[in-house]
Amino acid sequence: MADISAPTVPARDAKPLLVWAIAIAIPLMLLAPAFWNGYPLLQSDTGGYLARWYEGYLVPSRSTVFGLYLHYGEHTYFWGNLAIQALATMWILQLMLRVFGLAGPWRLFGSCLALTLTTALPWLASMLLTDIFSGLSVLSLFLLVLYGSKISRSEKIALFVFTAFSAATHSATMGVLLGLCCVGWILRPFLCGRIPTTHLVQGTLTIAAGAIMLLLGNFALSGQLAWTPGGPALAFARMLQDGIVTRYLNDHCATQQFKLCPYRNELPETADDFLWSRESIFNKLGRFPGLGNEMGYIAVHALADYPLWQAEAALTDAGEQLLKVATGENTDHPTMMHTYGIFRDFLPQQLKVVDAARQQKSHLTFGPFNLIHVPVALISTVLVFVLLLAALWRKRVDDVTLLLATVCLTLLGNAFICGVISGPHDRYGSRLVWITTFALMIAGMRYWQRDDIPNGRSRPA
């Protein structure tokens, strides 16, 4: 009897189909929170970025470059922005696996699935905020500097542009990337050619390109060729939270007339209450235009007056920042009234869809997710430092050690920059800590591939 069973797909066709299926599944997986929400996730800072196009002036800590990025996605109801974020995430993750010799659709899918289930990554990719670019830019800089010889020319150009754009989206991101480049220049002579000079130059130039991009964006939208304001003011708010501002005012109000002197005994306890509360003294005195210069003056002079206190506070805040890694800070509806007001004023045609989203109906809570995210993040942080110290103790400087060192330096640099300038916040930790989990996954897969296991047996790839 003739064989009338259904024909099988030739083996040569199965892999392309699998690759396409996974290439479609991963972005959908990364954007699952936004699909569940019914609209891209918003955060209390989203409105400040979005308004840059419409208001035409500079606002502290709100990048015009990221504001332009959001503006050009408006006609897609910002789903275009999320598509870019998800595709960029998949692209950089697969590049990382490829340069470590771990290429393969199932490894990529498994890595993305694990990160989706255990870290903040899908929430970052689903949100209209700069945070997704923080971790991705560290990985893209790592690829550009250490693995430029293993990727194509077009990939290097794409990584260069991506890293520069990411640096321009947030000052803290630029600071972390700049710090990594500086450490690279310091350590390069001791690493026996592991960091090629030309690649390190390219990595450093991404920071310069990001700075130029930001200056041009500020000029295009505001007419001012100036840096985004806000650094001294945010440092002032952190000093206020540490009690330093009150001490400075008590010591100097007898001889200097500050606007804050009459209110020095009424200052709030936290930086967030001072900067963002509607009934804050900050609002009463004119916010940044009315109080910015005074805040900057006090921040600078308080550094000179109380150096030991400042150093102690800086170390304490940086240490606390390392431990603050919970997902979802300031994404519940009551904290987003400014963002909602921006939509009401400038994008009223989208209000109906925004209002219908679960986030605006107070259905979004991160408590259950953080039961997983926080332990995974903290355990991953401990393990990357332990593995790095173990590798250094054994004087082993291989590819995995360089990745672990990059991740550890990133965490320390981010904790110092964000903790000291803005004060510790969960958002600043959660947007980066997922790369520690990814680094551990790469280290584990590389170990599994090794042929020189102590018992002499090789493990399957």
Short mmCIF file of C-alpha atoms in Angstrom, two decimals:
data_model
loop_
_atom_site.label_atom_id
_atom_site.label_comp_id
_atom_site.label_asym_id
_atom_site.label_seq_id
_atom_site.Cartn_x
_atom_site.Cartn_y
_atom_site.Cartn_z
CA MET A 1 0.00 0.00 0.00
CA ALA A 2 1.28 3.45 -0.85
CA ASP A 3 2.35 5.72 1.97
CA ILE A 4 -0.31 8.43 2.14
CA SER A 5 0.86 10.05 5.39
CA ALA A 6 1.40 13.82 5.44
CA PRO A 7 4.77 14.86 4.06
CA THR A 8 7.34 15.91 6.61
CA VAL A 9 9.02 19.31 6.49
CA PRO A 10 12.56 18.92 5.19
CA ALA A 11 15.19 19.28 7.89
CA ARG A 12 16.75 22.24 6.12
CA ASP A 13 13.47 24.18 6.45
CA ALA A 14 12.84 23.48 10.12
CA LYS A 15 15.54 25.76 11.52
CA PRO A 16 14.50 28.92 9.64
CA LEU A 17 10.93 28.36 10.77
CA LEU A 18 12.09 27.90 14.35
CA VAL A 19 14.22 31.04 14.17
CA TRP A 20 11.31 33.09 12.85
CA ALA A 21 8.94 31.68 15.46
CA ILE A 22 11.33 32.55 18.26
CA ALA A 23 12.08 35.98 16.74
CA ILE A 24 8.37 36.74 16.90
CA ALA A 25 7.77 35.12 20.30
CA ILE A 26 10.52 36.97 22.18
CA PRO A 27 9.32 40.56 21.54
CA LEU A 28 5.77 39.50 22.35
CA MET A 29 7.03 37.95 25.57
CA LEU A 30 9.00 41.06 26.49
CA LEU A 31 5.97 43.28 25.89
CA ALA A 32 3.52 41.03 27.74
CA PRO A 33 2.98 43.60 30.54
CA ALA A 34 2.01 46.29 28.02
CA PHE A 35 -0.35 43.92 26.19
CA TRP A 36 -1.93 42.98 29.50
CA ASN A 37 -2.25 46.64 30.41
CA GLY A 38 -3.84 47.54 27.08
CA TYR A 39 -1.48 50.49 26.59
CA PRO A 40 2.26 51.14 27.06
CA LEU A 41 3.08 51.43 30.74
CA LEU A 42 3.52 54.96 32.05
CA GLN A 43 5.55 56.28 34.97
CA SER A 44 5.51 59.49 36.96
CA ASP A 45 8.44 60.85 34.92
CA THR A 46 7.03 59.95 31.49
CA GLY A 47 5.10 63.17 31.14
CA GLY A 48 8.17 65.32 31.78
CA TYR A 49 9.97 63.73 28.83
CA LEU A 50 6.95 63.80 26.56
CA ALA A 51 6.28 67.48 27.23
CA ARG A 52 9.68 68.59 26.01
CA TRP A 53 8.46 68.75 22.41
CA TYR A 54 5.41 70.81 23.33
CA GLU A 55 6.73 73.10 26.07
CA GLY A 56 9.99 74.02 24.33
CA TYR A 57 12.14 74.64 27.40
CA LEU A 58 14.58 72.60 29.45
CA VAL A 59 13.49 70.84 32.61
CA PRO A 60 15.86 69.31 35.19
CA SER A 61 16.70 65.67 34.49
CA ARG A 62 14.42 65.39 31.45
CA SER A 63 16.36 64.55 28.31
CA THR A 64 15.13 66.24 25.15
CA VAL A 65 16.60 63.36 23.14
CA PHE A 66 14.32 60.88 24.86
CA GLY A 67 11.48 63.38 24.56
CA LEU A 68 11.96 63.44 20.79
CA TYR A 69 12.07 59.64 20.73
CA LEU A 70 8.69 59.55 22.45
CA HIS A 71 7.22 62.28 20.27
CA TYR A 72 7.93 60.41 17.04
CA GLY A 73 6.07 57.40 18.42
CA GLU A 74 2.89 59.28 19.28
CA HIS A 75 1.08 58.42 16.05
CA THR A 76 1.46 54.70 16.90
CA TYR A 77 0.08 55.33 20.39
CA PHE A 78 3.68 54.63 21.45
CA TRP A 79 3.54 50.97 20.42
CA GLY A 80 6.27 51.80 17.91
CA ASN A 81 8.52 52.85 20.80
CA LEU A 82 7.86 49.59 22.59
CA ALA A 83 8.59 47.62 19.41
CA ILE A 84 11.97 49.36 19.17
CA GLN A 85 12.71 48.60 22.83
CA ALA A 86 11.76 44.93 22.54
CA LEU A 87 13.65 44.39 19.28
CA ALA A 88 16.73 46.18 20.64
CA THR A 89 16.63 43.97 23.72
CA MET A 90 16.41 40.79 21.67
CA TRP A 91 19.18 41.97 19.34
CA ILE A 92 21.65 42.80 22.10
CA LEU A 93 20.92 39.65 24.08
CA GLN A 94 21.50 37.47 21.02
CA LEU A 95 24.72 39.35 20.25
CA MET A 96 25.94 38.69 23.79
CA LEU A 97 25.20 34.99 23.50
CA ARG A 98 26.82 34.84 20.07
CA VAL A 99 30.14 36.41 21.06
CA PHE A 100 30.35 34.05 24.04
CA GLY A 101 29.92 31.07 21.72
CA LEU A 102 26.38 30.41 22.94
CA ALA A 103 24.45 31.19 19.78
CA GLY A 104 21.28 29.25 19.12
CA PRO A 105 17.56 29.99 18.99
CA TRP A 106 16.71 27.83 21.98
CA ARG A 107 19.40 29.39 24.16
CA LEU A 108 18.14 32.86 23.23
CA PHE A 109 14.55 31.91 23.88
CA GLY A 110 15.39 30.23 27.18
CA SER A 111 17.45 33.21 28.34
CA CYS A 112 14.69 35.67 27.48
CA LEU A 113 12.06 33.49 29.12
CA ALA A 114 14.11 33.21 32.32
CA LEU A 115 14.70 36.97 32.41
CA THR A 116 11.01 37.62 31.73
CA LEU A 117 9.91 35.41 34.60
CA THR A 118 12.49 36.46 37.19
CA THR A 119 13.54 40.07 36.53
CA ALA A 120 12.15 43.51 35.74
CA LEU A 121 13.22 43.28 32.08
CA PRO A 122 9.73 42.91 30.50
CA TRP A 123 8.39 45.77 32.62
CA LEU A 124 11.27 47.98 31.53
CA ALA A 125 10.73 47.09 27.87
CA SER A 126 6.99 47.77 28.22
CA MET A 127 7.36 51.21 29.80
CA LEU A 128 7.73 54.66 28.23
CA LEU A 129 10.83 55.55 30.21
CA THR A 130 14.59 55.72 29.72
CA ASP A 131 15.25 52.80 32.05
CA ILE A 132 15.39 50.00 29.47
CA PHE A 133 18.32 51.75 27.81
CA SER A 134 20.41 51.79 30.99
CA GLY A 135 21.16 48.08 31.12
CA LEU A 136 21.16 47.56 27.36
CA SER A 137 23.70 50.35 26.87
CA VAL A 138 26.14 48.69 29.29
CA LEU A 139 25.92 45.48 27.28
CA SER A 140 26.23 47.33 23.96
CA LEU A 141 29.33 49.20 25.20
CA PHE A 142 30.78 45.90 26.43
CA LEU A 143 30.24 44.35 22.99
CA LEU A 144 31.69 47.33 21.16
CA VAL A 145 34.85 47.59 23.27
CA LEU A 146 35.68 43.95 23.99
CA TYR A 147 34.19 42.12 21.02
CA GLY A 148 34.42 44.57 18.16
CA SER A 149 36.50 42.03 16.23
CA LYS A 150 33.77 39.36 16.49
CA ILE A 151 30.94 41.42 15.04
CA SER A 152 30.35 42.89 11.61
CA ARG A 153 30.96 46.49 10.59
CA SER A 154 27.23 47.19 10.36
CA GLU A 155 26.70 45.76 13.84
CA LYS A 156 29.46 47.96 15.23
CA ILE A 157 27.89 51.04 13.67
CA ALA A 158 24.50 50.07 15.09
CA LEU A 159 26.00 49.49 18.55
CA PHE A 160 27.80 52.84 18.38
CA VAL A 161 24.58 54.72 17.55
CA PHE A 162 22.58 52.78 20.12
CA THR A 163 25.10 53.42 22.91
CA ALA A 164 25.32 57.13 22.06
CA PHE A 165 21.54 57.47 22.04
CA SER A 166 21.25 55.61 25.34
CA ALA A 167 23.87 57.87 26.93
CA ALA A 168 21.85 60.90 25.81
CA THR A 169 18.63 59.65 27.40
CA HIS A 170 19.74 60.03 31.02
CA SER A 171 22.66 61.68 32.80
CA ALA A 172 23.12 58.72 35.15
CA THR A 173 23.38 56.34 32.20
CA MET A 174 25.97 58.60 30.61
CA GLY A 175 27.87 58.76 33.89
CA VAL A 176 27.96 54.97 34.25
CA LEU A 177 29.14 54.48 30.66
CA LEU A 178 31.79 57.16 31.04
CA GLY A 179 32.99 55.54 34.25
CA LEU A 180 33.31 52.16 32.52
CA CYS A 181 35.38 53.73 29.73
CA CYS A 182 37.64 55.45 32.28
CA VAL A 183 38.23 52.16 34.10
CA GLY A 184 38.93 50.54 30.75
CA TRP A 185 41.66 53.07 29.99
CA ILE A 186 43.19 52.59 33.44
CA LEU A 187 43.21 48.78 33.27
CA ARG A 188 44.08 48.37 29.59
CA PRO A 189 47.89 48.28 30.13
CA PHE A 190 47.50 45.48 32.68
CA LEU A 191 45.23 43.21 30.62
CA CYS A 192 47.73 42.08 28.01
CA GLY A 193 45.85 43.36 25.00
CA ARG A 194 42.40 42.10 26.07
CA ILE A 195 41.03 45.61 25.47
CA PRO A 196 42.07 46.83 22.00
CA THR A 197 42.92 50.51 21.95
CA THR A 198 40.91 51.21 18.79
CA HIS A 199 37.81 49.60 20.29
CA LEU A 200 38.19 51.52 23.53
CA VAL A 201 38.49 54.74 21.52
CA GLN A 202 35.26 53.84 19.73
CA GLY A 203 33.53 53.15 23.04
CA THR A 204 34.70 56.45 24.47
CA LEU A 205 33.54 58.30 21.36
CA THR A 206 30.01 56.99 21.94
CA ILE A 207 29.91 59.06 25.13
CA ALA A 208 31.07 62.15 23.25
CA ALA A 209 28.50 61.48 20.55
CA GLY A 210 25.78 61.13 23.18
CA ALA A 211 26.79 64.44 24.73
CA ILE A 212 26.68 66.17 21.34
CA MET A 213 23.32 64.56 20.62
CA LEU A 214 21.94 65.90 23.91
CA LEU A 215 23.29 69.42 23.35
CA LEU A 216 21.82 69.51 19.84
CA GLY A 217 18.48 68.19 21.10
CA ASN A 218 18.39 70.87 23.79
CA PHE A 219 19.21 73.54 21.21
CA ALA A 220 16.62 72.29 18.73
CA LEU A 221 13.78 72.31 21.26
CA SER A 222 14.70 75.24 23.50
CA GLY A 223 17.08 77.42 21.51
CA GLN A 224 19.69 76.95 24.26
CA LEU A 225 22.99 75.21 23.60
CA ALA A 226 23.12 74.02 27.19
CA TRP A 227 23.33 70.85 29.26
CA THR A 228 20.15 69.49 30.78
CA PRO A 229 19.81 71.24 34.16
CA GLY A 230 19.10 69.70 37.54
CA GLY A 231 22.25 68.05 38.91
CA PRO A 232 22.97 70.48 41.79
CA ALA A 233 19.27 70.71 42.64
CA LEU A 234 18.96 66.94 42.92
CA ALA A 235 22.12 66.80 45.03
CA PHE A 236 20.62 69.49 47.26
CA ALA A 237 17.48 67.38 47.73
CA ARG A 238 19.58 64.36 48.67
CA MET A 239 21.49 66.47 51.22
CA LEU A 240 18.18 67.68 52.60
CA GLN A 241 17.11 64.08 53.11
CA ASP A 242 20.37 63.38 54.96
CA GLY A 243 19.85 66.37 57.26
CA ILE A 244 22.77 68.35 55.85
CA VAL A 245 20.70 71.22 54.43
CA THR A 246 18.98 71.93 57.73
CA ARG A 247 22.34 72.02 59.48
CA TYR A 248 23.76 74.36 56.82
CA LEU A 249 20.79 76.75 57.10
CA ASN A 250 21.02 76.78 60.90
CA ASP A 251 24.71 77.60 60.66
CA HIS A 252 24.41 80.35 58.03
CA CYS A 253 20.99 81.97 58.17
CA ALA A 254 22.22 84.43 60.80
CA THR A 255 24.64 85.95 58.30
CA GLN A 256 23.16 85.07 54.88
CA GLN A 257 19.67 85.72 53.59
CA PHE A 258 18.44 82.55 51.92
CA LYS A 259 14.86 82.16 50.75
CA LEU A 260 14.73 78.89 52.68
CA CYS A 261 15.79 80.42 56.01
CA PRO A 262 12.24 81.15 57.28
CA TYR A 263 11.29 77.54 56.49
CA ARG A 264 14.36 75.71 57.75
CA ASN A 265 12.41 74.07 60.56
CA GLU A 266 9.60 73.02 58.22
CA LEU A 267 11.58 71.16 55.56
CA PRO A 268 10.21 67.69 54.70
CA GLU A 269 12.11 64.57 55.64
CA THR A 270 12.56 63.16 52.15
CA ALA A 271 13.85 64.51 48.86
CA ASP A 272 10.77 63.27 47.01
CA ASP A 273 8.42 65.13 49.36
CA PHE A 274 10.45 68.30 48.88
CA LEU A 275 10.65 68.15 45.07
CA TRP A 276 7.35 66.61 44.07
CA SER A 277 4.76 67.22 46.77
CA ARG A 278 2.11 69.73 45.70
CA GLU A 279 2.20 71.51 49.06
CA SER A 280 5.98 71.61 49.30
CA ILE A 281 7.92 74.75 50.21
CA PHE A 282 9.73 74.13 46.94
CA ASN A 283 6.52 74.89 45.06
CA LYS A 284 5.79 77.92 47.23
CA LEU A 285 9.20 79.44 46.43
CA GLY A 286 8.92 78.99 42.66
CA ARG A 287 10.38 75.51 42.09
CA PHE A 288 13.53 75.34 39.94
CA PRO A 289 13.27 78.87 38.42
CA GLY A 290 12.76 80.47 41.82
CA LEU A 291 15.00 78.32 44.00
CA GLY A 292 17.43 76.60 41.62
CA ASN A 293 20.38 78.96 42.08
CA GLU A 294 20.05 78.92 45.86
CA MET A 295 19.85 75.13 45.93
CA GLY A 296 22.98 74.87 43.79
CA TYR A 297 24.85 77.33 46.01
CA ILE A 298 23.96 75.47 49.19
CA ALA A 299 24.80 72.08 47.65
CA VAL A 300 28.28 73.23 46.61
CA HIS A 301 29.13 75.04 49.84
CA ALA A 302 27.76 72.28 52.05
CA LEU A 303 30.30 69.96 50.47
CA ALA A 304 33.12 72.19 51.69
CA ASP A 305 31.61 72.82 55.13
CA TYR A 306 30.90 69.20 56.11
CA PRO A 307 33.29 66.95 54.15
CA LEU A 308 33.29 64.03 56.60
CA TRP A 309 29.51 64.07 56.97
CA GLN A 310 29.16 64.21 53.19
CA ALA A 311 31.52 61.26 52.75
CA GLU A 312 29.67 59.19 55.34
CA ALA A 313 26.30 60.06 53.80
CA ALA A 314 27.60 59.23 50.32
CA LEU A 315 28.82 55.79 51.37
CA THR A 316 25.60 55.09 53.24
CA ASP A 317 23.41 56.17 50.33
CA ALA A 318 25.47 54.24 47.78
CA GLY A 319 25.28 51.11 49.93
CA GLU A 320 21.53 51.51 50.33
CA GLN A 321 21.16 52.01 46.59
CA LEU A 322 22.79 48.64 45.94
CA LEU A 323 20.02 47.00 47.94
CA LYS A 324 17.09 48.91 46.45
CA VAL A 325 16.04 46.80 43.46
CA ALA A 326 12.26 46.44 43.63
CA THR A 327 10.31 46.70 40.38
CA GLY A 328 7.59 49.25 39.70
CA GLU A 329 8.45 52.39 41.65
CA ASN A 330 6.06 55.27 40.85
CA THR A 331 3.98 53.37 38.32
CA ASP A 332 0.74 53.25 40.30
CA HIS A 333 -1.96 55.66 39.16
CA PRO A 334 -1.91 58.19 42.06
CA THR A 335 1.79 58.99 41.49
CA MET A 336 1.28 59.74 37.80
CA MET A 337 -0.93 62.82 37.97
CA HIS A 338 1.68 65.00 36.25
CA THR A 339 2.02 62.50 33.40
CA TYR A 340 -1.75 62.28 33.14
CA GLY A 341 -1.92 66.07 32.99
CA ILE A 342 0.55 66.11 30.08
CA PHE A 343 -1.64 63.68 28.16
CA ARG A 344 -4.69 65.80 28.96
CA ASP A 345 -3.01 68.98 27.74
CA PHE A 346 -1.15 67.74 24.68
CA LEU A 347 -2.54 64.34 23.66
CA PRO A 348 -6.25 64.46 24.54
CA GLN A 349 -7.06 62.13 21.64
CA GLN A 350 -5.31 59.31 23.53
CA LEU A 351 -6.99 59.88 26.89
CA LYS A 352 -9.78 57.40 26.20
CA VAL A 353 -7.27 54.60 25.63
CA VAL A 354 -5.10 55.72 28.55
CA ASP A 355 -8.10 55.73 30.88
CA ALA A 356 -9.10 52.24 29.74
CA ALA A 357 -5.71 50.76 30.64
CA ARG A 358 -5.49 48.59 33.74
CA GLN A 359 -2.74 50.83 35.13
CA GLN A 360 -5.13 53.78 35.38
CA LYS A 361 -7.79 51.60 36.97
CA SER A 362 -5.44 50.81 39.88
CA HIS A 363 -5.17 47.17 38.82
CA LEU A 364 -1.40 47.28 38.66
CA THR A 365 0.50 46.08 41.71
CA PHE A 366 4.07 44.82 41.88
CA GLY A 367 3.96 43.10 45.27
CA PRO A 368 3.64 39.53 43.92
CA PHE A 369 6.28 40.14 41.23
CA ASN A 370 8.75 41.53 43.74
CA LEU A 371 8.46 38.34 45.77
CA ILE A 372 10.50 36.91 42.88
CA HIS A 373 12.31 39.94 41.44
CA VAL A 374 13.90 41.19 44.66
CA PRO A 375 15.40 37.87 45.87
CA VAL A 376 16.64 37.04 42.36
CA ALA A 377 18.21 40.49 42.02
CA LEU A 378 19.93 40.41 45.42
CA ILE A 379 21.16 36.83 45.05
CA SER A 380 22.44 37.62 41.55
CA THR A 381 24.26 40.69 42.88
CA VAL A 382 25.98 38.69 45.60
CA LEU A 383 26.92 35.89 43.21
CA VAL A 384 28.50 38.13 40.54
CA PHE A 385 30.74 39.73 43.15
CA VAL A 386 31.65 36.34 44.64
CA LEU A 387 32.44 34.86 41.23
CA LEU A 388 34.50 37.90 40.27
CA LEU A 389 36.52 37.75 43.48
CA ALA A 390 37.06 34.00 43.00
CA ALA A 391 38.28 34.56 39.43
CA LEU A 392 40.65 37.31 40.52
CA TRP A 393 41.96 35.16 43.37
CA ARG A 394 42.80 32.47 40.83
CA LYS A 395 44.24 35.14 38.48
CA ARG A 396 41.88 34.01 35.74
CA VAL A 397 41.03 36.84 33.35
CA ASP A 398 38.88 35.22 30.68
CA ASP A 399 35.80 36.47 28.82
CA VAL A 400 33.42 35.61 31.64
CA THR A 401 35.62 37.38 34.19
CA LEU A 402 35.59 40.54 32.06
CA LEU A 403 31.79 40.37 31.85
CA LEU A 404 31.47 39.89 35.62
CA ALA A 405 33.88 42.78 36.22
CA THR A 406 31.86 45.03 33.89
CA VAL A 407 28.64 44.16 35.67
CA CYS A 408 30.14 44.72 39.14
CA LEU A 409 31.63 48.07 38.13
CA THR A 410 28.28 49.05 36.64
CA LEU A 411 26.43 48.28 39.86
CA LEU A 412 28.96 50.17 41.97
CA GLY A 413 29.07 53.15 39.63
CA ASN A 414 25.29 53.33 39.38
CA ALA A 415 24.91 53.06 43.15
CA PHE A 416 27.37 55.89 43.69
CA ILE A 417 25.99 58.21 41.01
CA CYS A 418 22.32 57.70 41.79
CA GLY A 419 22.64 57.23 45.54
CA VAL A 420 24.84 60.28 46.07
CA ILE A 421 23.17 62.68 43.65
CA SER A 422 19.50 61.70 43.73
CA GLY A 423 19.30 59.52 46.81
CA PRO A 424 18.53 55.78 46.88
CA HIS A 425 15.50 54.66 44.84
CA ASP A 426 14.30 51.23 43.79
CA ARG A 427 13.89 52.41 40.22
CA TYR A 428 17.60 53.16 39.86
CA GLY A 429 18.51 49.66 40.97
CA SER A 430 15.86 47.65 39.15
CA ARG A 431 16.65 49.17 35.76
CA LEU A 432 20.18 47.73 35.85
CA VAL A 433 20.23 44.73 38.14
CA TRP A 434 18.70 42.38 35.55
CA ILE A 435 22.05 42.33 33.72
CA THR A 436 23.58 40.58 36.75
CA THR A 437 21.13 37.70 36.30
CA PHE A 438 21.93 37.59 32.59
CA ALA A 439 25.67 37.58 33.30
CA LEU A 440 25.22 34.63 35.66
CA MET A 441 23.26 32.78 32.99
CA ILE A 442 26.12 33.30 30.52
CA ALA A 443 28.65 32.15 33.12
CA GLY A 444 26.57 29.04 33.83
CA MET A 445 26.16 28.17 30.14
CA ARG A 446 29.86 28.67 29.50
CA TYR A 447 30.70 26.39 32.44
CA TRP A 448 28.30 23.79 31.09
CA GLN A 449 30.13 23.91 27.74
CA ARG A 450 33.61 23.50 29.17
CA ASP A 451 35.49 20.33 28.39
CA ASP A 452 37.98 20.66 31.25
CA ILE A 453 35.55 19.89 34.06
CA PRO A 454 37.45 18.54 37.13
CA ASN A 455 35.98 15.04 36.81
CA GLY A 456 37.26 14.86 33.23
CA ARG A 457 33.87 14.58 31.54
CA SER A 458 32.62 17.09 29.05
CA ARG A 459 29.17 18.59 29.21
CA PRO A 460 26.82 18.91 26.26
CA ALA A 461 26.57 22.29 24.52
#
